[in-house]
């Protein structure tokens, strides 16, 4: 397949679990510096799509290219090192470590065994942790054990751990699940800030939130793309109203 | 001064210092050489238990085959000692003088190629560490790259232990079979069976154990240690943060194997023989019990665990040999159910808080009466000694643990 200017080019992607096609011949392009929101009813295959991109699930067919590098056969950690960060649907942080340690461990240096042994938490790392912590609003909680944070703060922490790695493609699976109205607003602001200089894919159910942040919306249904475009256009699409908004 | 204080705290040197005090001063002064040699033997198992703290406690991977690495280290040392004990003069009645007696009994007429490296002490010492690590690398690389973990990994390590015992017992001519390697006498001409040699070997053993603990402590406090804890909690998060998770597991497994090998070598030196009964499934599980009893998150705890369980074993198996196995099983189940963090956990969670609250109460009681009179100078000095004094009973208590 030819090279493109897209940050991410997913073409003819298919994955089947025992014959059930969770992603079915799906094609999707994400621009550099774009914030894309993917919506769709439960079981549409949104999480599975992210799994395929980050390597948690192997594709049955098709191609995934990140900055024109084919990903489908690449090991997970190598995809991360290329610049792909992914937040899981349920906040996935190290509960027993402090907020500081959670961020420190995510710093993209000392990733080999001996690199990790020799790794020093120097001023550069500390400054970075401090900067990210204030970005995600946890600057005064650095010494707190991460397990003690509220659900919303855990979501932020995981986003912060990804930001430590300066990913060029950031994929967030339901980042505002379990957040209060105030926390949602803060998260919307955060997303608007962090989508500068990188592509962001957000999976979300909350329409009000989607309207607030999206550049472009993709609607998925049964492993396929049903509609794509600005929020107003998608919302007016009769197919979408049929399967999703009327859902 | 501050630097020393900081590193004492960082590497938890306080508890290690107490352990050294116990092993290097208290025990040698209070035990005769026969008992001390027994303690030395128990300490060789502590190497394995310390390794298990890294693999199981920190890495979250249970291995039920650590006896294999202990055995390989032990055999590597024993093979060197056996060759030295089989010089042509002492073995002149054999049909082939100059080779170990069991080879002669098995109609082997030439030293097998496998044995050649063990003619040299430096090579043998290197193999004590490297041979277990090589096998550990082979097993763990194959398993962890395929993401085999948990129960399956434990079963595989059991299988490895079983295969090793069968091999050792089956290849009598090369290994000495069930009897193992006996009659180990001298190390470069130095008789290891004398009392003075036993003292020296005991102290070498303690020294190596302390170095091993320091090495592990350093690994724990590095980023690698943090990563191990992170992996145990959320392996996928670590993987999707750009780390090749399997490499870290392979490293800890090899580290533990190398330490176990050192333990095995010290065993062969101090006890004077090596046999397959220290390689198989049962000893491997026993070593997990030492670690569990001591506390699988505590390096120092693992040493106490090895000492205590073995002391108990010696005590009980002398009087009720049949009961010991059941008692050991009960101990294991009891400890893991009631105190999942072992003795070290009891110490951290129960005894220390209790002691602190008592100390607090004592201090408050002591502060109240002098609060009425006003002399400033005398009142200001006493708190200093009271601050240092309580740490003493504090320490004595830990030796009990
Ligand atoms: N490993 C798997 N094995 C079998 N089926 C799977 C697997 N992973 C996902 N599926 C199925 O694929 C379909 C898509 O699931 P997915 O989690 O991607 O949906 P989703 O769009 O993220 O839904 P939600 O909004 O509930 O998070 C579901 O029907 C699910 O049962
Ligand atoms: Mg989902």
XYZ file of C-alpha atoms and ligand atoms in Angstrom, chain A residues 16-18 20-23 40-51 57 89 173-174 203 205 220 223, ligand 1:
58
model
C -12.312 -12.565 13.868
C -12.766 -14.383 17.135
C -13.891 -17.920 16.321
C -17.167 -13.672 14.731
C -15.779 -10.585 13.024
C -15.288 -8.005 15.749
C -13.631 -5.716 13.173
C -20.720 3.438 18.678
C -23.050 1.177 20.636
C -21.689 -1.395 23.094
C -19.863 -4.205 21.353
C -19.315 -2.189 18.188
C -15.620 -3.078 18.253
C -14.140 0.217 19.424
C -11.911 -1.238 22.101
C -10.943 -4.056 19.766
C -9.803 -1.502 17.202
C -7.462 0.084 19.749
C -6.274 -3.393 20.770
C -4.784 -8.346 19.623
C -10.921 1.349 29.344
C -10.556 4.492 25.758
C -13.455 6.168 27.592
C -13.517 6.597 22.412
C -20.167 7.482 24.868
C -18.744 2.297 14.422
C -17.058 -3.849 13.385
N -10.690 -11.579 22.842
C -11.957 -11.682 22.410
N -12.484 -12.899 22.150
C -13.770 -13.022 21.693
N -14.579 -11.995 21.474
C -14.109 -10.752 21.720
C -12.781 -10.523 22.197
N -12.590 -9.179 22.339
C -13.751 -8.600 21.976
N -14.665 -9.533 21.597
C -16.020 -9.253 21.111
O -15.903 -8.267 20.107
C -17.000 -7.365 20.178
C -16.475 -5.959 20.269
O -16.000 -5.711 21.552
P -15.347 -4.331 22.012
O -14.864 -4.479 23.408
O -14.371 -3.895 21.004
O -16.607 -3.351 21.981
P -16.674 -1.819 22.350
O -17.136 -1.121 21.146
O -15.417 -1.351 22.955
O -17.830 -1.824 23.433
P -18.004 -0.956 24.771
O -18.610 0.310 24.353
O -18.912 -1.778 25.603
O -16.660 -0.788 25.383
C -17.837 -7.759 21.387
O -18.969 -8.470 20.931
C -16.913 -8.643 22.186
O -17.654 -9.636 22.838
